[in-house]
């Protein structure tokens, strides 16, 4: 297969972890006889510094003419610490999601047998956890009208959803549940929010089209609690943008490190694959960032092309590295650790 992949390394540790995912992907391409053309483009703070825009038109053109996007991370302290900044790296991320139609963020949470004791939660709480969040990505409070009034003393952010936006996300949730244990949880705050009531009634109306799927409805605060009590009681969860943003970060630490969890953002045409961690500016250039989440995002990318064996090989070599202690310092517990590049080299060589 010939693949054109847009590479948006972004900021902070983004370029470092992306380099390792490219190494691993090239090793897979060599092993299975594929041909990958990598197409680098600017985004985030790096793009602002270069052209004054966090998601330039040139970057968008590269993305829409590629088969997929491999994405690192965005964000920089000089923008985080300046509330008055008119242009921010995160604006580029929201713009990219909207322009590429990436309305569904797929975030799996699973455990590795060799790392069960590294989780902040007890082994018996998390063993067997294998759940997937589908977070709506292009609507809700992040995209609603926002502003100030009363001479800047009052701020507002509007949360708006249409039935269509809920339906298309829920459809992917139902379809995913059908391929797994046929359990779906709709996460909302329907006792308070009108948008949540729209979510709940829309999903309820869709149940008849998927009679094999058992659907539950839970308030977001209850889910936040149960994720640390009994995460393995969940399978597929669907929710709106803000709730999904918070809950998926909570779920990510179940595995033992945010540096382990991949994600995909999908829509009708193109998919974007990225680690769930941020730009981690404190680690930039130190060769200590964990590349596993980005490598596993590449595995999701191959699987999205229907190349299931390729994805399986990546997952197996990552599990082998973890079990042998070929890990960065966040997982080493003070024992011998490896640099970002060394982990990437080991994975590629063992593929």
Tab-separated table of N, CA and C in Angstrom, residues 74-186:
chain	number	residue	atom	x	y	z
A	74	UNK	N	0.576	20.341	20.877
A	74	UNK	CA	0.741	21.786	20.764
A	74	UNK	C	0.641	22.430	22.137
A	75	UNK	N	1.219	23.633	22.230
A	75	UNK	CA	1.164	24.386	23.472
A	75	UNK	C	2.540	24.893	23.866
A	76	UNK	N	2.557	26.096	24.440
A	76	UNK	CA	3.821	26.682	24.867
A	76	UNK	C	3.559	27.580	26.065
A	77	UNK	N	4.453	27.568	27.065
A	77	UNK	CA	4.223	28.369	28.270
A	77	UNK	C	4.019	29.849	28.008
A	78	UNK	N	4.646	30.396	26.980
A	78	UNK	CA	4.505	31.834	26.756
A	78	UNK	C	3.080	32.214	26.397
A	79	UNK	N	2.305	31.246	25.891
A	79	UNK	CA	0.889	31.501	25.614
A	79	UNK	C	0.024	31.100	26.809
A	80	UNK	N	0.409	29.994	27.480
A	80	UNK	CA	-0.350	29.557	28.657
A	80	UNK	C	-0.355	30.633	29.742
A	81	UNK	N	0.749	31.352	29.862
A	81	UNK	CA	0.905	32.334	30.927
A	81	UNK	C	0.468	33.744	30.536
A	82	UNK	N	-0.146	33.868	29.365
A	82	UNK	CA	-0.589	35.182	28.889
A	82	UNK	C	-2.075	35.134	28.532
A	83	UNK	N	-2.962	35.406	29.508
A	83	UNK	CA	-4.400	35.344	29.247
A	83	UNK	C	-4.872	36.314	28.164
A	84	UNK	N	-4.071	37.340	27.871
A	84	UNK	CA	-4.492	38.345	26.902
A	84	UNK	C	-4.031	38.038	25.481
A	85	UNK	N	-3.325	36.927	25.289
A	85	UNK	CA	-2.821	36.590	23.953
A	85	UNK	C	-3.967	36.461	22.956
A	86	UNK	N	-3.851	37.130	21.831
A	86	UNK	CA	-4.919	37.128	20.822
A	86	UNK	C	-4.880	35.863	19.961
A	87	UNK	N	-3.690	35.325	19.750
A	87	UNK	CA	-3.534	34.109	18.961
A	87	UNK	C	-2.889	33.047	19.852
A	88	UNK	N	-3.508	31.864	19.891
A	88	UNK	CA	-3.021	30.795	20.762
A	88	UNK	C	-2.840	29.494	19.970
A	89	UNK	N	-1.902	28.662	20.389
A	89	UNK	CA	-1.722	27.372	19.713
A	89	UNK	C	-3.005	26.540	19.682
A	90	UNK	N	-3.753	26.556	20.793
A	90	UNK	CA	-4.965	25.735	20.880
A	90	UNK	C	-6.025	26.142	19.865
A	91	UNK	N	-6.003	27.392	19.441
A	91	UNK	CA	-6.941	27.830	18.403
A	91	UNK	C	-6.701	27.064	17.108
A	92	UNK	N	-5.438	26.750	16.854
A	92	UNK	CA	-5.107	25.971	15.662
A	92	UNK	C	-5.662	24.567	15.735
A	93	UNK	N	-5.631	23.971	16.942
A	93	UNK	CA	-6.153	22.622	17.115
A	93	UNK	C	-7.658	22.588	16.879
A	94	UNK	N	-8.382	23.556	17.450
A	94	UNK	CA	-9.829	23.617	17.251
A	94	UNK	C	-10.167	23.874	15.790
A	95	UNK	N	-9.406	24.762	15.159
A	95	UNK	CA	-9.636	25.075	13.746
A	95	UNK	C	-9.386	23.852	12.872
A	96	UNK	N	-8.332	23.118	13.179
A	96	UNK	CA	-8.009	21.917	12.417
A	96	UNK	C	-9.119	20.880	12.540
A	97	UNK	N	-9.599	20.657	13.763
A	97	UNK	CA	-10.675	19.682	13.950
A	97	UNK	C	-11.914	20.071	13.159
A	98	UNK	N	-12.249	21.365	13.202
A	98	UNK	CA	-13.443	21.834	12.517
A	98	UNK	C	-13.296	21.722	10.997
A	99	UNK	N	-12.157	22.204	10.456
A	99	UNK	CA	-11.968	22.228	9.003
A	99	UNK	C	-11.817	20.826	8.421
A	100	UNK	N	-11.250	19.905	9.206
A	100	UNK	CA	-11.088	18.537	8.721
A	100	UNK	C	-12.309	17.669	9.030
A	101	UNK	N	-13.284	18.229	9.739
A	101	UNK	CA	-14.495	17.480	10.059
A	101	UNK	C	-14.257	16.341	11.034
A	102	UNK	N	-13.313	16.521	11.956
A	102	UNK	CA	-12.956	15.464	12.908
A	102	UNK	C	-13.876	15.545	14.125
A	103	UNK	N	-15.074	14.995	14.000
A	103	UNK	CA	-16.090	15.203	15.027
A	103	UNK	C	-16.079	14.143	16.127
A	104	UNK	N	-15.305	13.067	15.948
A	104	UNK	CA	-15.300	11.992	16.948
A	104	UNK	C	-13.878	11.698	17.383
A	105	UNK	N	-13.619	11.881	18.675
A	105	UNK	CA	-12.329	11.539	19.247
A	105	UNK	C	-12.437	10.172	19.913
A	106	UNK	N	-11.629	9.235	19.450
A	106	UNK	CA	-11.657	7.864	19.957
A	106	UNK	C	-10.469	7.694	20.896
A	107	UNK	N	-10.762	7.510	22.200
A	107	UNK	CA	-9.703	7.386	23.195
A	107	UNK	C	-9.849	6.076	23.967
A	108	UNK	N	-9.037	5.091	23.623
A	108	UNK	CA	-9.068	3.844	24.391
A	108	UNK	C	-8.305	3.990	25.706
A	109	UNK	N	-8.704	3.224	26.683
A	109	UNK	CA	-7.959	3.089	27.937
A	109	UNK	C	-7.846	1.600	28.229
A	110	UNK	N	-6.620	1.133	28.345
A	110	UNK	CA	-6.398	-0.280	28.596
A	110	UNK	C	-5.175	-0.412	29.495
A	111	UNK	N	-4.991	-1.577	30.050
A	111	UNK	CA	-3.864	-1.805	30.944
A	111	UNK	C	-2.865	-2.757	30.301
A	112	UNK	N	-1.622	-2.653	30.748
A	112	UNK	CA	-0.562	-3.555	30.319
A	112	UNK	C	-0.241	-4.477	31.489
A	113	UNK	N	-0.228	-5.794	31.287
A	113	UNK	CA	0.039	-6.713	32.399
A	113	UNK	C	1.321	-6.391	33.166
A	114	UNK	N	2.341	-5.934	32.458
A	114	UNK	CA	3.625	-5.664	33.114
A	114	UNK	C	3.632	-4.372	33.910
A	115	UNK	N	2.569	-3.560	33.764
A	115	UNK	CA	2.549	-2.253	34.429
A	115	UNK	C	1.410	-2.089	35.431
A	116	UNK	N	0.728	-3.173	35.755
A	116	UNK	CA	-0.443	-3.064	36.625
A	116	UNK	C	-0.105	-2.420	37.972
A	117	UNK	N	1.082	-2.673	38.473
A	117	UNK	CA	1.451	-2.132	39.789
A	117	UNK	C	1.993	-0.710	39.710
A	118	UNK	N	2.105	-0.153	38.525
A	118	UNK	CA	2.558	1.231	38.378
A	118	UNK	C	1.383	2.211	38.342
A	119	UNK	N	0.184	1.698	38.254
A	119	UNK	CA	-0.989	2.559	38.266
A	119	UNK	C	-1.207	3.138	39.657
A	120	UNK	N	-1.744	4.362	39.756
A	120	UNK	CA	-2.083	4.904	41.076
A	120	UNK	C	-3.268	4.179	41.710
A	121	UNK	N	-3.959	3.361	40.940
A	121	UNK	CA	-5.082	2.585	41.469
A	121	UNK	C	-4.639	1.152	41.755
A	122	UNK	N	-5.326	0.511	42.678
A	122	UNK	CA	-4.969	-0.854	43.052
A	122	UNK	C	-5.158	-1.808	41.882
A	123	UNK	N	-4.280	-2.800	41.841
A	123	UNK	CA	-4.310	-3.800	40.775
A	123	UNK	C	-5.705	-4.401	40.608
A	124	UNK	N	-6.339	-4.756	41.730
A	124	UNK	CA	-7.642	-5.416	41.625
A	124	UNK	C	-8.734	-4.495	41.097
A	125	UNK	N	-8.504	-3.181	41.152
A	125	UNK	CA	-9.468	-2.224	40.608
A	125	UNK	C	-9.388	-2.147	39.092
A	126	UNK	N	-8.175	-2.282	38.552
A	126	UNK	CA	-7.973	-1.948	37.131
A	126	UNK	C	-7.735	-3.147	36.234
A	127	UNK	N	-7.422	-4.287	36.812
A	127	UNK	CA	-7.097	-5.448	35.987
A	127	UNK	C	-8.258	-5.763	35.042
A	128	UNK	N	-7.946	-5.923	33.788
A	128	UNK	CA	-8.973	-6.219	32.794
A	128	UNK	C	-9.640	-5.008	32.185
A	129	UNK	N	-9.230	-3.805	32.597
A	129	UNK	CA	-9.833	-2.589	32.027
A	129	UNK	C	-9.526	-2.485	30.537
A	130	UNK	N	-10.560	-2.297	29.761
A	130	UNK	CA	-10.428	-2.124	28.309
A	130	UNK	C	-11.659	-1.363	27.847
A	131	UNK	N	-11.584	-0.050	27.923
A	131	UNK	CA	-12.735	0.780	27.580
A	131	UNK	C	-12.355	1.792	26.499
A	132	UNK	N	-13.366	2.353	25.861
A	132	UNK	CA	-13.141	3.348	24.808
A	132	UNK	C	-14.125	4.495	24.992
A	133	UNK	N	-13.594	5.700	25.064
A	133	UNK	CA	-14.418	6.904	25.039
A	133	UNK	C	-14.549	7.398	23.604
A	134	UNK	N	-15.761	7.786	23.230
A	134	UNK	CA	-15.971	8.567	22.014
A	134	UNK	C	-16.444	9.944	22.453
A	135	UNK	N	-15.577	10.918	22.262
A	135	UNK	CA	-15.847	12.294	22.677
A	135	UNK	C	-16.221	13.124	21.453
A	136	UNK	N	-17.355	13.806	21.515
A	136	UNK	CA	-17.726	14.723	20.433
A	136	UNK	C	-16.707	15.859	20.414
A	137	UNK	N	-16.232	16.221	19.221
A	137	UNK	CA	-15.027	17.038	19.153
A	137	UNK	C	-15.194	18.408	18.501
A	138	UNK	N	-16.307	18.660	17.846
A	138	UNK	CA	-16.407	19.924	17.102
A	138	UNK	C	-17.615	20.762	17.497
A	139	UNK	N	-18.245	20.438	18.616
A	139	UNK	CA	-19.385	21.212	19.084
A	139	UNK	C	-19.255	21.524	20.557
A	140	UNK	N	-20.353	21.982	21.149
A	140	UNK	CA	-20.368	22.244	22.577
A	140	UNK	C	-19.731	23.555	22.972
A	141	UNK	N	-19.345	23.633	24.222
A	141	UNK	CA	-18.918	24.899	24.813
A	141	UNK	C	-17.626	25.433	24.200
A	142	UNK	N	-16.784	24.540	23.678
A	142	UNK	CA	-15.530	25.000	23.082
A	142	UNK	C	-15.757	25.802	21.803
A	143	UNK	N	-16.882	25.534	21.150
A	143	UNK	CA	-17.148	26.199	19.875
A	143	UNK	C	-18.315	27.184	19.958
A	144	UNK	N	-18.943	27.298	21.131
A	144	UNK	CA	-20.073	28.205	21.275
A	144	UNK	C	-19.628	29.653	21.400
A	145	UNK	N	-20.614	30.546	21.313
A	145	UNK	CA	-20.324	31.971	21.465
A	145	UNK	C	-19.732	32.238	22.844
A	146	UNK	N	-18.708	33.067	22.878
A	146	UNK	CA	-18.065	33.391	24.145
A	146	UNK	C	-17.697	34.862	24.162
A	147	UNK	N	-17.585	35.430	25.349
A	147	UNK	CA	-17.232	36.837	25.418
A	147	UNK	C	-17.306	37.395	26.828
A	148	UNK	N	-17.228	38.703	26.904
A	148	UNK	CA	-17.295	39.427	28.180
A	148	UNK	C	-18.370	40.509	28.089
A	149	UNK	N	-18.933	40.863	29.239
A	149	UNK	CA	-19.834	42.006	29.333
A	149	UNK	C	-19.595	42.692	30.681
A	150	UNK	N	-20.352	43.722	30.944
A	150	UNK	CA	-20.182	44.490	32.192
A	150	UNK	C	-18.743	44.976	32.347
A	151	UNK	N	-18.252	45.585	31.236
A	151	UNK	CA	-16.883	46.110	31.251
A	151	UNK	C	-15.851	45.043	31.592
A	152	UNK	N	-16.105	43.841	31.114
A	152	UNK	CA	-15.156	42.752	31.314
A	152	UNK	C	-15.294	42.021	32.625
A	153	UNK	N	-16.258	42.414	33.462
A	153	UNK	CA	-16.394	41.811	34.783
A	153	UNK	C	-17.192	40.508	34.769
A	154	UNK	N	-17.898	40.246	33.676
A	154	UNK	CA	-18.687	39.023	33.539
A	154	UNK	C	-18.296	38.330	32.241
A	155	UNK	N	-18.076	37.037	32.321
A	155	UNK	CA	-17.690	36.259	31.134
A	155	UNK	C	-18.743	35.185	30.872
A	156	UNK	N	-18.875	34.794	29.601
A	156	UNK	CA	-19.824	33.735	29.263
A	156	UNK	C	-19.259	32.845	28.166
A	157	UNK	N	-19.649	31.570	28.214
A	157	UNK	CA	-19.322	30.573	27.194
A	157	UNK	C	-20.586	29.767	26.946
A	158	UNK	N	-21.118	29.834	25.750
A	158	UNK	CA	-22.361	29.131	25.445
A	158	UNK	C	-22.090	27.699	24.975
A	159	UNK	N	-22.853	26.764	25.494
A	159	UNK	CA	-22.775	25.369	25.067
A	159	UNK	C	-23.973	25.074	24.172
A	160	UNK	N	-23.702	24.738	22.921
A	160	UNK	CA	-24.778	24.510	21.946
A	160	UNK	C	-24.533	23.188	21.224
A	161	UNK	N	-25.585	22.371	21.118
A	161	UNK	CA	-25.527	21.139	20.332
A	161	UNK	C	-26.775	21.000	19.477
A	162	UNK	N	-26.591	20.464	18.281
A	162	UNK	CA	-27.738	20.124	17.430
A	162	UNK	C	-27.974	18.616	17.508
A	163	UNK	N	-29.174	18.194	17.193
A	163	UNK	CA	-29.482	16.759	17.211
A	163	UNK	C	-28.583	16.006	16.230
A	164	UNK	N	-28.299	16.614	15.096
A	164	UNK	CA	-27.441	15.970	14.092
A	164	UNK	C	-26.055	15.672	14.658
A	165	UNK	N	-25.495	16.626	15.406
A	165	UNK	CA	-24.168	16.414	15.979
A	165	UNK	C	-24.172	15.250	16.955
A	166	UNK	N	-25.231	15.134	17.728
A	166	UNK	CA	-25.337	14.028	18.680
A	166	UNK	C	-25.510	12.705	17.939
A	167	UNK	N	-26.363	12.702	16.930
A	167	UNK	CA	-26.650	11.467	16.198
A	167	UNK	C	-25.415	10.878	15.540
A	168	UNK	N	-24.605	11.728	14.893
A	168	UNK	CA	-23.462	11.176	14.161
A	168	UNK	C	-22.401	10.623	15.114
A	169	UNK	N	-22.255	11.234	16.292
A	169	UNK	CA	-21.316	10.708	17.279
A	169	UNK	C	-21.867	9.422	17.893
A	170	UNK	N	-23.150	9.447	18.244
A	170	UNK	CA	-23.769	8.267	18.856
A	170	UNK	C	-23.765	7.076	17.897
A	171	UNK	N	-23.945	7.333	16.611
A	171	UNK	CA	-23.930	6.262	15.608
A	171	UNK	C	-22.593	5.522	15.647
A	172	UNK	N	-21.504	6.272	15.728
A	172	UNK	CA	-20.189	5.632	15.811
A	172	UNK	C	-20.053	4.860	17.114
A	173	UNK	N	-20.651	5.383	18.187
A	173	UNK	CA	-20.614	4.680	19.463
A	173	UNK	C	-21.357	3.363	19.411
A	174	UNK	N	-22.558	3.379	18.851
A	174	UNK	CA	-23.330	2.144	18.704
A	174	UNK	C	-22.576	1.139	17.835
A	175	UNK	N	-22.024	1.610	16.729
A	175	UNK	CA	-21.312	0.717	15.808
A	175	UNK	C	-20.092	0.102	16.479
A	176	UNK	N	-19.369	0.903	17.268
A	176	UNK	CA	-18.211	0.369	17.978
A	176	UNK	C	-18.649	-0.645	19.027
A	177	UNK	N	-19.721	-0.339	19.741
A	177	UNK	CA	-20.222	-1.267	20.762
A	177	UNK	C	-20.594	-2.617	20.153
A	178	UNK	N	-21.120	-2.589	18.941
A	178	UNK	CA	-21.501	-3.833	18.266
A	178	UNK	C	-20.292	-4.724	17.985
A	179	UNK	N	-19.107	-4.129	17.847
A	179	UNK	CA	-17.902	-4.913	17.580
A	179	UNK	C	-17.224	-5.381	18.868
A	180	UNK	N	-17.738	-4.931	20.016
A	180	UNK	CA	-17.118	-5.259	21.299
A	180	UNK	C	-18.110	-6.046	22.159
A	181	UNK	N	-18.408	-5.577	23.348
A	181	UNK	CA	-19.272	-6.351	24.246
A	181	UNK	C	-20.731	-5.913	24.188
A	182	UNK	N	-21.056	-5.023	23.261
A	182	UNK	CA	-22.431	-4.553	23.050
A	182	UNK	C	-22.987	-3.832	24.278
A	183	UNK	N	-22.108	-3.074	24.912
A	183	UNK	CA	-22.490	-2.211	26.040
A	183	UNK	C	-22.114	-0.775	25.690
A	184	UNK	N	-23.052	0.156	25.888
A	184	UNK	CA	-22.810	1.560	25.572
A	184	UNK	C	-23.312	2.415	26.719
A	185	UNK	N	-22.479	3.351	27.160
A	185	UNK	CA	-22.873	4.280	28.226
A	185	UNK	C	-22.885	5.692	27.663
A	186	UNK	N	-24.022	6.369	27.808
A	186	UNK	CA	-24.148	7.769	27.409
A	186	UNK	C	-23.930	8.627	28.655
